[in-house]
Amino acid sequence: MKKYYTFLNLQKRLLCILCIVAFAFLLMVCKLFFVTVVDSKKLQTRAIDQWTRDLSLCGVRGSILDTNNIVLASSYTSYNVYVRPVSVTNAQECAQTLSQLLELEQDEVLTKINNKKVSEILLKQQVSPSLAYQILSANLDGVYLSETSTRQYPYGDLLTSVLGFTTIDNIGQSGLEAYYNRFLTGTDGYSLTDGTITGVELSNATTEYVSGIPGCNITLTIDVGLQQILEGVLDRAIVEQKATSALGIVMNAKTGEILSMATKPSFDLNNIPRDDVDTLMSLSKNTTVTDVYEPGSTFKIFTMASALSLGVTTLDETFFDPGYRMVDGQKIKCWKTTGHGSETLVEAFRNSCNSVFMDLGLRMGTTKFYEYLSRFGIGQKTGIDYIGESSGIMMSQDVVKNVDLARISFGQAVAVTPIQMITSICGVLNGTLYQPRLIKSITSENITKTFDSVAVRDTVSDAVKQKMNYLLEQVMSGDGECTFVTGYHIGGKTGTAQKYEDGKVASGKYIASFVGTYPASDPQYVLLLCVNEPSNGIYYGGQVAKPYGKDIFTKLFNYYGIAPDEKDMVDNTNLVAVPNLIGMSITDACALLKSMKLDYYFDDDIQKVTAQAIPDGQMVEKGTIIVLY
């Protein structure tokens, strides 16, 4: 036995034991290092989470303002109501009180309060401050309030599809609320209170508060006064023309700024129809950006600009229109089937003669015509700051036949979005294509980021630009100068296009459109207005859309105080000075305006006039709408 337990063997065994102990100690040291250094923050967070109870303090969502800093969307403080079941002393009394105040079923509330397996239960979100005060006054054990915010839209159904809306958690869900969500969203704060692991608050607990950080404010290029004018006219157009919908855009041709943009019908953003998904999706979609339509005769602006740029025609060239053209063996009729006879290019543009524009398209050929359409931005996204923009629909150049080219030349066999249409028109009439935009600036605390106009490319020469503006004014001059809106030089073009369903022409369904420009010689304001499916017996753009364009321009001049270009044409007997209405009740103000043969517009909840769109003393025509705030 002794030979097996020599000193050497014992020494080896001790060494082995020491190594094992050293290794175990090393493991403990490593574990201690990971606990105290590597995982310390994570473990501290878990410990705080177990031994404290937290409630969020909402970082208020930023406001959205118009170009004049008038608030279009804001947030006000509201509260979420929570219950911590283990802290409730009288469940029956608590459930009865909360169910009455929050308008909830008492049995459901009682079931939640008796659920001791959870530490905290949310009962209701976004209750008003007054209701929150009543809950606090009830002194209910285990009931807590968390500060949050509720989105509010002072103008209700104004700018519905443009502004969009948020979820109940204040996350942008559509429109600009979604597009600029990362800027508008604030950073939530919190309050921490010491408690047991079961959720019971300690008697000597202290509470730590970390306030939330508000989101940025967004200022738009939209002018709310002009927006009210546009939407009021669109509403009237739908009713009078028995149309399914209408849309309009007013853009600054020199900058790409969108001054107003609207789709109608709409809904009140303070009362979102979330329970009717189909209605919500239909009315919240901004069709000026997302949907395409066949433009009809307004597209002739691009054909004419391309033909003049390529030198395939001149303003004094004479054409003959028998009412049709034969292209590839097909007879394509002009809208006037009896024909316009002999006419110059200027007269053909004024007459909107399809036959002449087919000639121009065929002269240019597909390759050159498509090059200019691409230069104008047709078939391309504009890059507007909005979600879901479409690029339009154009036939692939390599499959276009002469008969297709002929139809494209007068606005058929091509589809554009309204924002693409007006942007491209501004590019032609201004000589430079600008990227359209709704954003003016973003402000965070004392820092403001201002957005400048973005010029995409030059489109036509100065000579062609001047000719196009001249042609558009000739269309609107009628029997004499400045007769569309008396005293003002305005350019314009109307369009009428059939609608398609399932790849076929939809019988009796049309889109009537109007494009207007001012000043005619060097446009700053460009208007696009479309009336969808008018069913009042007429459907031509000149009869349906054009009169509403005149109404919008008349009110635009009054709103901005733009004096007539030809003052001697204005009938002074039809003018009246706008009275001072500030401080008056809405009833008295409306009565005074009515007595002076002036019209008015105001939101339903106005009780007292604090501002007016047109200042007192300014001379306006009788029948002018005075917007009251």
XYZ file of C-alpha atoms in Angstrom:
629
model
C 0.000 0.000 0.000
C 2.762 2.461 0.828
C 4.274 2.367 -2.603
C 1.050 3.820 -4.017
C 1.025 6.843 -1.651
C 4.436 8.321 -1.997
C 5.159 11.981 -1.366
C 5.310 12.595 -5.109
C 1.814 11.234 -5.618
C 0.428 13.375 -2.790
C 2.120 16.403 -4.257
C 0.497 15.785 -7.616
C -2.894 15.390 -6.031
C -2.539 18.630 -4.069
C -1.416 20.425 -7.196
C -4.457 19.127 -9.045
C -6.797 20.259 -6.245
C -5.135 23.672 -6.187
C -5.606 24.019 -9.948
C -9.263 23.139 -9.644
C -9.722 25.662 -6.831
C -7.810 28.310 -8.797
C -9.923 27.642 -11.887
C -13.136 27.889 -9.847
C -11.910 31.121 -8.296
C -11.043 32.446 -11.762
C -14.553 31.612 -12.949
C -16.023 33.502 -9.990
C -13.777 36.486 -10.685
C -14.837 36.479 -14.337
C -18.481 36.196 -13.363
C -18.064 39.012 -10.861
C -16.377 41.117 -13.566
C -19.239 40.517 -15.982
C -21.842 41.298 -13.285
C -20.157 44.467 -12.002
C -18.734 45.806 -15.261
C -20.079 44.229 -18.452
C -23.696 43.567 -17.416
C -23.951 46.210 -14.723
C -26.175 48.621 -16.614
C -28.516 45.873 -17.797
C -28.827 44.404 -14.296
C -29.341 47.827 -12.755
C -32.117 48.455 -15.248
C -33.768 45.137 -14.387
C -33.469 45.872 -10.680
C -35.003 49.324 -11.094
C -37.761 47.790 -13.180
C -38.531 45.257 -10.429
C -38.425 47.673 -7.503
C -40.022 50.746 -9.075
C -43.276 51.559 -10.823
C -43.096 53.910 -13.797
C -45.645 56.017 -15.687
C -44.843 57.692 -18.976
C -44.844 61.473 -19.375
C -45.694 62.225 -22.967
C -43.285 64.167 -25.170
C -45.792 66.428 -26.906
C -46.108 65.968 -30.670
C -45.035 69.024 -32.647
C -47.551 71.356 -34.267
C -48.206 71.835 -37.978
C -48.626 75.452 -39.084
C -49.497 77.197 -42.337
C -47.206 79.689 -44.076
C -48.571 82.502 -41.864
C -47.934 80.489 -38.653
C -51.626 79.683 -38.188
C -51.966 76.357 -36.340
C -53.391 73.537 -38.453
C -52.630 70.642 -36.091
C -51.654 70.701 -32.430
C -51.738 68.538 -29.311
C -53.343 69.124 -25.943
C -52.645 67.324 -22.683
C -54.812 64.321 -21.871
C -54.374 61.352 -19.522
C -54.286 57.559 -19.544
C -55.954 55.805 -16.605
C -54.173 52.813 -15.018
C -55.021 50.464 -12.144
C -52.542 48.501 -9.994
C -54.688 45.643 -8.658
C -52.502 44.819 -5.619
C -52.846 48.431 -4.403
C -56.651 48.551 -4.625
C -58.266 48.307 -1.174
C -61.947 48.269 -2.174
C -62.338 46.672 -5.618
C -66.137 46.979 -5.743
C -66.193 50.698 -4.934
C -63.263 51.377 -7.274
C -64.927 49.536 -10.191
C -68.252 51.308 -9.635
C -66.683 54.779 -9.571
C -64.390 54.238 -12.558
C -67.087 52.626 -14.699
C -69.345 55.642 -14.162
C -66.641 58.223 -14.858
C -65.072 56.422 -17.819
C -68.357 55.104 -19.251
C -67.184 51.488 -19.100
C -68.973 48.265 -18.110
C -68.660 47.809 -14.346
C -68.202 44.027 -14.543
C -65.323 44.384 -17.025
C -63.597 46.940 -14.819
C -64.073 44.765 -11.731
C -62.609 41.746 -13.540
C -59.503 43.730 -14.444
C -59.109 45.092 -10.907
C -59.361 41.594 -9.402
C -56.652 40.245 -11.699
C -53.752 40.132 -9.233
C -51.500 38.332 -11.701
C -50.607 41.571 -13.473
C -48.944 44.553 -11.849
C -50.669 47.232 -13.916
C -53.676 47.477 -16.276
C -54.599 50.265 -18.707
C -58.301 51.131 -18.415
C -58.719 54.038 -20.835
C -56.579 56.289 -22.977
C -56.713 60.036 -23.628
C -59.280 61.176 -21.070
C -59.801 64.929 -20.784
C -58.156 67.023 -18.042
C -61.548 67.704 -16.433
C -62.331 63.993 -16.225
C -58.843 63.279 -14.916
C -59.473 65.800 -12.138
C -62.697 63.992 -11.167
C -60.805 60.692 -10.959
C -58.117 62.225 -8.743
C -60.785 63.822 -6.541
C -62.324 60.382 -5.932
C -59.125 59.373 -4.009
C -59.183 55.773 -5.231
C -56.325 53.580 -4.010
C -54.355 51.909 -6.779
C -55.613 54.231 -9.544
C -52.995 56.253 -11.393
C -52.915 58.772 -14.235
C -50.266 59.008 -16.936
C -49.847 62.188 -18.938
C -50.253 61.850 -22.693
C -51.570 64.067 -25.499
C -54.430 64.127 -27.979
C -54.146 65.448 -31.521
C -56.411 68.360 -32.388
C -57.192 69.979 -35.746
C -58.629 73.502 -35.303
C -60.037 73.616 -38.847
C -61.810 70.250 -38.730
C -62.261 68.965 -42.284
C -59.867 71.462 -43.869
C -56.779 69.869 -45.486
C -57.994 66.411 -44.495
C -56.110 64.408 -47.124
C -53.007 66.616 -46.937
C -52.480 66.726 -43.167
C -53.558 63.141 -42.564
C -53.984 61.851 -39.015
C -52.304 59.886 -36.226
C -53.030 56.705 -34.338
C -54.366 56.921 -30.795
C -50.705 56.550 -29.718
C -49.814 59.754 -31.638
C -47.933 58.014 -34.434
C -48.425 59.492 -37.901
C -50.709 57.208 -39.893
C -51.322 59.100 -43.141
C -50.561 62.354 -44.964
C -47.961 64.789 -43.672
C -48.467 63.418 -40.157
C -46.900 60.186 -41.445
C -44.344 61.683 -43.844
C -42.827 63.984 -41.196
C -43.573 61.690 -38.237
C -39.931 61.365 -37.154
C -39.691 65.152 -36.773
C -43.101 65.684 -35.188
C -42.768 62.866 -32.646
C -41.581 63.910 -29.188
C -39.471 61.873 -26.746
C -41.461 60.552 -23.783
C -40.384 61.211 -20.215
C -41.379 59.181 -17.148
C -41.979 59.173 -13.409
C -40.435 56.464 -11.158
C -41.824 55.498 -7.733
C -40.267 52.934 -5.329
C -42.393 49.821 -4.724
C -42.284 46.128 -3.909
C -41.852 43.424 -6.512
C -45.607 42.788 -6.375
C -46.358 46.403 -7.302
C -47.268 47.812 -3.869
C -45.950 51.347 -3.462
C -43.687 51.837 -0.435
C -44.952 54.147 2.297
C -41.778 56.239 2.285
C -41.341 56.079 -1.496
C -39.821 58.921 -3.461
C -40.815 59.812 -7.022
C -38.370 60.891 -9.698
C -39.625 62.843 -12.742
C -37.949 63.080 -16.146
C -39.876 65.405 -18.419
C -40.572 64.572 -22.062
C -38.998 66.409 -25.011
C -41.509 67.971 -27.445
C -41.353 67.215 -31.163
C -40.446 69.715 -33.878
C -42.949 72.156 -35.342
C -43.569 71.922 -39.092
C -44.421 75.041 -41.121
C -46.041 74.446 -44.509
C -46.220 76.454 -47.718
C -50.020 76.140 -47.496
C -51.981 79.371 -46.956
C -55.022 78.489 -44.855
C -57.057 81.422 -46.197
C -56.537 80.344 -49.800
C -57.147 76.744 -48.738
C -60.555 77.701 -47.340
C -61.394 79.449 -50.607
C -60.365 76.430 -52.694
C -62.220 73.880 -50.561
C -65.349 76.038 -50.424
C -65.454 76.216 -54.235
C -64.811 72.473 -54.593
C -67.657 71.679 -52.198
C -69.981 73.861 -54.244
C -68.813 72.257 -57.508
C -69.658 68.763 -56.215
C -73.162 69.840 -55.219
C -73.968 71.926 -58.298
C -72.483 69.490 -60.822
C -73.666 66.367 -58.964
C -70.096 65.088 -59.121
C -68.579 62.209 -57.175
C -65.509 64.239 -56.177
C -63.377 67.268 -57.001
C -59.784 68.324 -56.447
C -57.680 71.421 -56.830
C -54.108 72.692 -56.475
C -52.720 76.229 -56.458
C -48.948 76.403 -56.966
C -46.357 79.154 -57.104
C -44.862 78.560 -60.563
C -41.634 80.366 -59.669
C -40.777 78.290 -56.598
C -42.740 75.029 -56.675
C -44.439 75.951 -53.383
C -47.938 74.523 -53.023
C -50.205 77.276 -51.729
C -53.304 75.104 -51.474
C -54.166 71.484 -52.206
C -57.505 69.800 -51.645
C -59.601 66.749 -52.419
C -63.316 66.659 -51.730
C -65.382 65.180 -50.150
C -63.513 64.830 -46.856
C -64.135 64.270 -43.149
C -63.471 66.043 -39.859
C -60.005 65.099 -38.619
C -61.277 65.459 -35.045
C -63.840 62.721 -35.693
C -62.043 60.103 -37.792
C -64.347 57.296 -39.082
C -62.058 54.488 -37.876
C -64.981 52.057 -37.648
C -65.576 52.321 -41.423
C -62.303 51.340 -43.083
C -63.535 51.707 -46.664
C -64.778 55.260 -46.078
C -61.652 56.148 -44.139
C -59.311 54.904 -46.876
C -61.335 56.544 -49.642
C -61.679 59.996 -48.080
C -58.185 60.177 -46.568
C -56.374 59.384 -49.837
C -54.752 62.426 -51.401
C -55.718 61.736 -55.021
C -53.812 64.802 -56.228
C -50.647 62.774 -55.583
C -51.654 59.105 -55.701
C -54.187 58.754 -58.547
C -53.803 59.183 -62.306
C -56.242 60.488 -64.887
C -56.322 61.075 -68.634
C -55.730 64.833 -68.966
C -57.447 65.507 -72.288
C -56.946 68.911 -73.905
C -54.862 70.407 -71.072
C -52.099 68.040 -72.267
C -51.970 70.045 -75.522
C -49.844 72.562 -73.614
C -46.961 70.060 -73.717
C -47.523 69.153 -77.369
C -47.485 72.813 -78.388
C -44.399 73.621 -76.284
C -42.542 70.633 -77.765
C -43.513 71.521 -81.348
C -42.456 75.158 -80.956
C -39.164 74.108 -79.326
C -38.403 71.678 -82.168
C -39.344 74.254 -84.778
C -41.890 72.061 -86.582
C -44.456 74.889 -86.675
C -44.915 78.643 -86.171
C -47.686 80.739 -84.670
C -48.837 82.028 -88.050
C -48.925 78.657 -89.850
C -52.323 77.810 -91.315
C -54.032 74.397 -91.028
C -57.271 72.936 -92.350
C -59.506 70.775 -90.172
C -62.325 68.778 -91.814
C -63.184 67.288 -88.413
C -60.840 64.305 -88.455
C -57.466 62.900 -89.455
C -56.711 59.503 -91.036
C -53.775 57.861 -89.210
C -52.618 54.346 -90.086
C -55.940 53.732 -91.774
C -57.926 54.816 -88.695
C -60.239 57.801 -88.632
C -59.604 59.860 -85.485
C -62.205 62.562 -85.006
C -61.792 66.074 -83.640
C -64.110 66.960 -80.771
C -65.920 69.183 -83.315
C -66.873 66.536 -85.839
C -67.898 69.119 -88.465
C -64.385 70.537 -88.384
C -62.904 73.979 -87.691
C -61.996 74.640 -91.311
C -59.038 76.894 -92.051
C -57.263 78.168 -88.912
C -53.909 79.454 -87.758
C -51.916 77.727 -85.035
C -53.098 80.359 -82.529
C -56.717 79.733 -83.508
C -56.174 75.968 -83.384
C -54.886 76.258 -79.808
C -57.826 78.463 -78.840
C -60.239 76.059 -80.575
C -58.459 73.064 -78.987
C -58.479 71.398 -82.398
C -57.476 67.736 -82.096
C -56.646 67.463 -85.809
C -53.930 70.140 -85.663
C -52.328 68.595 -82.588
C -52.252 65.204 -84.287
C -50.342 66.876 -87.121
C -47.842 68.354 -84.661
C -47.304 65.061 -82.877
C -46.691 63.158 -86.102
C -44.294 65.839 -87.354
C -42.179 65.561 -84.207
C -42.100 61.774 -84.152
C -42.097 59.541 -81.100
C -38.436 59.899 -80.124
C -38.256 63.690 -80.083
C -41.719 64.137 -78.598
C -40.925 61.719 -75.771
C -37.645 63.518 -75.110
C -39.524 66.744 -74.459
C -42.229 65.056 -72.399
C -39.475 63.597 -70.247
C -37.902 67.041 -69.939
C -41.258 68.386 -68.710
C -41.461 65.589 -66.124
C -44.282 63.575 -67.702
C -44.158 59.924 -66.627
C -41.912 60.735 -63.642
C -42.484 61.267 -59.951
C -42.187 64.920 -58.988
C -40.464 64.204 -55.674
C -43.113 65.994 -53.601
C -42.774 65.490 -49.849
C -45.704 63.131 -49.557
C -46.176 59.356 -49.264
C -47.526 57.266 -52.138
C -46.820 59.422 -55.178
C -47.491 57.762 -58.555
C -45.374 58.353 -61.643
C -48.225 58.325 -64.153
C -48.704 55.969 -67.081
C -47.026 56.274 -70.474
C -46.743 53.749 -73.271
C -43.259 52.351 -73.753
C -41.609 54.344 -76.502
C -40.642 51.279 -78.535
C -44.269 50.123 -78.924
C -45.826 53.486 -79.808
C -47.439 53.477 -83.244
C -48.470 56.522 -85.252
C -52.074 56.114 -84.169
C -50.928 56.081 -80.512
C -48.722 59.109 -81.039
C -51.626 60.982 -82.606
C -53.846 60.308 -79.585
C -51.148 61.183 -77.062
C -50.726 64.528 -78.841
C -54.177 65.688 -77.779
C -54.190 64.098 -74.314
C -55.434 60.563 -74.764
C -53.542 57.267 -74.253
C -51.544 58.896 -71.434
C -52.256 59.305 -67.718
C -50.807 61.769 -65.212
C -51.268 62.639 -61.561
C -52.684 66.102 -60.813
C -49.478 67.119 -59.001
C -47.406 65.953 -61.991
C -49.687 67.857 -64.358
C -49.519 71.212 -62.581
C -45.780 70.862 -61.857
C -45.027 70.186 -65.528
C -47.237 73.068 -66.663
C -45.410 75.417 -64.303
C -42.146 74.104 -65.756
C -43.241 75.006 -69.280
C -44.643 78.442 -68.448
C -41.740 79.385 -66.191
C -38.979 77.858 -68.344
C -37.654 75.916 -65.335
C -39.062 72.786 -63.724
C -39.175 73.037 -59.915
C -39.714 70.237 -57.439
C -43.082 70.798 -55.735
C -43.054 71.002 -51.960
C -45.359 71.406 -48.985
C -42.640 72.050 -46.397
C -41.417 75.540 -45.583
C -39.431 74.979 -42.394
C -38.869 72.680 -39.421
C -38.326 74.240 -35.996
C -36.864 72.571 -32.887
C -36.547 74.820 -29.836
C -34.500 77.767 -31.152
C -33.224 76.039 -34.299
C -35.050 76.455 -37.603
C -34.259 74.568 -40.819
C -35.654 76.442 -43.845
C -36.198 74.645 -47.150
C -35.348 76.388 -50.394
C -36.783 75.839 -53.859
C -35.168 73.049 -55.880
C -34.765 73.660 -59.613
C -34.741 70.312 -61.426
C -33.907 71.399 -64.996
C -34.581 73.987 -67.679
C -37.460 73.073 -69.972
C -37.921 75.538 -72.843
C -36.257 78.695 -74.117
C -37.440 82.161 -73.135
C -38.909 82.630 -76.613
C -41.012 79.449 -76.376
C -42.030 80.293 -72.818
C -43.330 83.699 -73.926
C -45.229 82.153 -76.842
C -46.887 79.592 -74.570
C -47.997 82.261 -72.099
C -49.342 84.314 -75.013
C -51.298 81.326 -76.350
C -52.868 80.577 -72.969
C -53.976 84.178 -72.580
C -55.505 84.084 -76.057
C -57.592 81.097 -74.970
C -59.034 83.076 -72.037
C -59.428 86.464 -73.711
C -62.750 85.577 -75.326
C -64.260 88.513 -77.197
C -61.903 91.000 -75.586
C -58.976 91.407 -73.203
C -59.312 90.808 -69.417
C -62.865 89.454 -69.589
C -62.428 86.151 -67.718
C -62.001 88.055 -64.447
C -62.660 91.669 -65.329
C -59.473 93.724 -65.338
C -57.007 90.827 -64.964
C -54.772 89.191 -67.599
C -55.294 85.454 -67.061
C -54.199 82.471 -69.131
C -55.842 79.087 -69.171
C -56.874 75.850 -70.835
C -59.757 73.443 -70.294
C -59.832 69.683 -70.685
C -62.416 66.926 -70.978
C -61.472 63.267 -70.749
C -63.352 60.002 -70.609
C -62.758 57.643 -67.708
C -61.772 54.006 -68.012
C -62.987 51.013 -66.026
C -61.558 47.519 -66.440
C -59.551 48.719 -69.433
C -62.603 50.021 -71.300
C -64.148 53.452 -71.714
C -66.730 53.979 -68.941
C -69.934 55.140 -70.555
C -71.056 58.590 -69.423
C -68.155 59.130 -67.010
C -65.840 62.092 -67.561
C -63.296 64.278 -65.800
C -63.680 67.993 -66.521
C -60.562 70.054 -65.804
C -59.293 73.611 -65.940
C -55.800 75.104 -65.793
C -55.488 78.814 -65.039
C -52.421 81.077 -64.821
C -51.778 84.592 -63.482
C -50.226 86.962 -64.483
C -50.693 85.626 -68.011
C -47.401 86.997 -69.341
C -45.250 85.678 -66.460
C -47.295 83.326 -64.229
C -46.837 83.206 -60.499
C -50.127 81.551 -59.540
C -51.135 78.409 -61.410
C -54.412 76.629 -60.677
C -55.463 73.087 -61.597
C -59.054 72.092 -60.903
C -60.717 68.751 -61.738
C -64.368 67.760 -61.350
C -64.823 63.992 -61.355
C -67.891 62.439 -62.994
C -70.211 65.457 -63.270
C -73.772 64.219 -63.858
C -75.774 67.396 -64.238
C -76.217 67.008 -67.995
C -72.935 68.662 -69.072
C -69.386 67.407 -68.768
C -67.068 69.627 -70.857
C -64.256 71.310 -68.961
C -65.216 74.724 -70.322
C -68.741 74.373 -68.977
C -68.119 72.433 -65.768
C -64.664 73.322 -64.386
C -63.874 76.722 -65.906
C -66.579 78.734 -64.029
C -65.203 77.496 -60.700
C -61.718 78.480 -61.815
C -63.008 81.997 -62.358
C -64.519 81.985 -58.874
C -61.229 80.880 -57.308
C -59.190 83.528 -59.139
C -61.664 86.261 -58.193
C -61.397 85.337 -54.524
C -57.622 84.881 -54.765
C -57.235 88.463 -56.020
C -59.423 89.752 -53.200
C -57.654 87.641 -50.580
C -54.161 88.824 -51.543
C -55.301 92.363 -52.356
C -54.082 92.184 -55.966
C -55.246 95.262 -57.889
C -56.653 94.847 -61.435
C -54.201 95.045 -64.334
C -56.666 97.218 -66.260
C -58.418 99.365 -63.651
C -60.462 101.290 -66.198
C -62.291 98.063 -67.083
C -63.592 97.564 -63.554
C -67.114 98.805 -62.896
C -66.711 100.932 -59.763
C -70.465 100.861 -59.133
C -70.080 97.166 -58.328
C -67.358 97.794 -55.715
C -67.802 98.077 -51.986
C -65.392 98.741 -49.098
C -64.902 95.824 -46.701
C -66.073 96.828 -43.193
C -64.162 96.256 -39.958
C -65.699 93.116 -38.457
C -63.169 92.382 -35.703
C -64.796 92.155 -32.284
C -68.295 91.641 -33.655
C -70.380 88.548 -32.970
C -70.567 86.188 -35.933
C -74.303 86.886 -36.250
C -73.873 90.665 -36.466
C -70.888 90.356 -38.828
C -72.806 88.127 -41.238
C -75.828 90.423 -41.141
C -73.654 93.446 -41.982
C -71.931 91.657 -44.858
C -75.249 90.484 -46.231
C -76.619 94.034 -46.173
C -73.588 95.155 -48.208
C -74.150 92.291 -50.700
C -70.970 90.538 -49.611
C -70.763 86.807 -48.985
C -68.964 85.156 -46.061
C -67.374 81.918 -44.896
C -66.529 80.743 -41.367
C -66.141 77.594 -39.288
C -69.253 76.433 -37.457
C -67.804 76.899 -33.970
C -66.979 80.624 -34.339
C -68.832 82.887 -31.901
C -66.833 86.091 -32.244
C -64.759 87.503 -35.109
C -61.091 87.931 -34.170
C -59.671 88.305 -37.705
C -60.805 88.685 -41.299
C -59.085 87.515 -44.489
C -59.603 90.805 -46.356
C -58.681 93.913 -44.330
C -61.222 96.630 -43.714
C -61.287 99.464 -46.205
C -60.220 97.347 -49.182
C -62.462 97.715 -52.246
C -63.907 94.453 -53.535
C -66.669 93.404 -55.910
C -70.112 92.692 -54.512
C -70.551 88.979 -53.933
C -66.965 88.550 -52.757
C -66.552 85.963 -49.984
C -65.037 87.376 -46.782
C -63.370 84.622 -44.742
C -63.911 85.151 -41.007
C -61.812 83.717 -38.185
